[in-house]
Coordinates of C-alpha atoms in Angstrom, one line a residue:
I1 CA 84.1 122.4 184.9
L2 CA 84.5 122.2 181.1
F3 CA 85.2 125.9 181.0
A4 CA 88.0 125.4 183.6
L5 CA 89.4 122.5 181.6
Y6 CA 89.4 124.2 178.2
S7 CA 89.5 128.0 178.7
G8 CA 92.6 129.5 177.1
K9 CA 94.0 126.2 176.0
P10 CA 95.4 125.6 172.5
A11 CA 93.5 123.3 170.2
K12 CA 96.1 120.6 170.5
E13 CA 95.7 120.5 174.3
I14 CA 92.0 120.6 174.1
L15 CA 92.0 117.5 171.8
S16 CA 94.3 115.6 174.2
V17 CA 92.1 116.2 177.4
D18 CA 89.6 113.4 178.3
P19 CA 87.0 115.2 180.4
F20 CA 85.0 112.0 181.0
S21 CA 87.9 110.5 182.9
I22 CA 88.1 113.6 185.0
F23 CA 84.4 113.5 185.8
D24 CA 84.8 109.9 186.6
K25 CA 87.7 110.5 189.0
M26 CA 85.7 113.3 190.7
G27 CA 82.7 110.9 191.0
L28 CA 80.4 113.3 189.2
R29 CA 79.2 111.2 186.2
E30 CA 77.3 108.9 188.5
H31 CA 75.2 111.9 189.6
L32 CA 74.1 112.9 186.1
T33 CA 70.8 112.0 184.7
P34 CA 70.8 110.4 181.3
Q35 CA 69.7 113.7 179.7
R36 CA 72.4 115.7 181.5
S37 CA 75.0 113.1 180.5
N38 CA 73.9 113.5 176.8
G39 CA 74.2 117.2 177.1
L40 CA 77.7 116.9 178.5
R41 CA 78.7 114.6 175.7
S42 CA 77.2 117.0 173.2
M43 CA 79.1 120.0 174.6
V44 CA 82.4 118.0 174.6
N45 CA 81.8 116.9 171.1
R46 CA 81.2 120.4 170.0
I47 CA 84.2 121.8 171.7
R48 CA 86.4 119.1 170.2
A49 CA 85.0 119.7 166.7
D50 CA 85.7 123.4 167.1
A51 CA 89.3 122.7 168.3
N52 CA 89.8 120.2 165.5
A53 CA 88.6 122.9 162.9
A54 CA 90.9 125.5 164.5
Q55 CA 93.9 123.1 164.3
M56 CA 93.2 122.3 160.7
A57 CA 92.9 126.0 159.8
V58 CA 96.4 126.6 161.2
S59 CA 97.9 123.6 159.3

């Protein structure tokens, strides 16, 4: 799901997407164990950090 949300998107768009609200709308977060939820949060944080770094490099 994260791949579909972020793949091929520019850094600015990646930073504007809230994947947690999408997971909530789909009803998926309630099915994640705490460990999986932490893993999801870590992946999103890493993707956002990389997008932020890419955006800063362009500026």
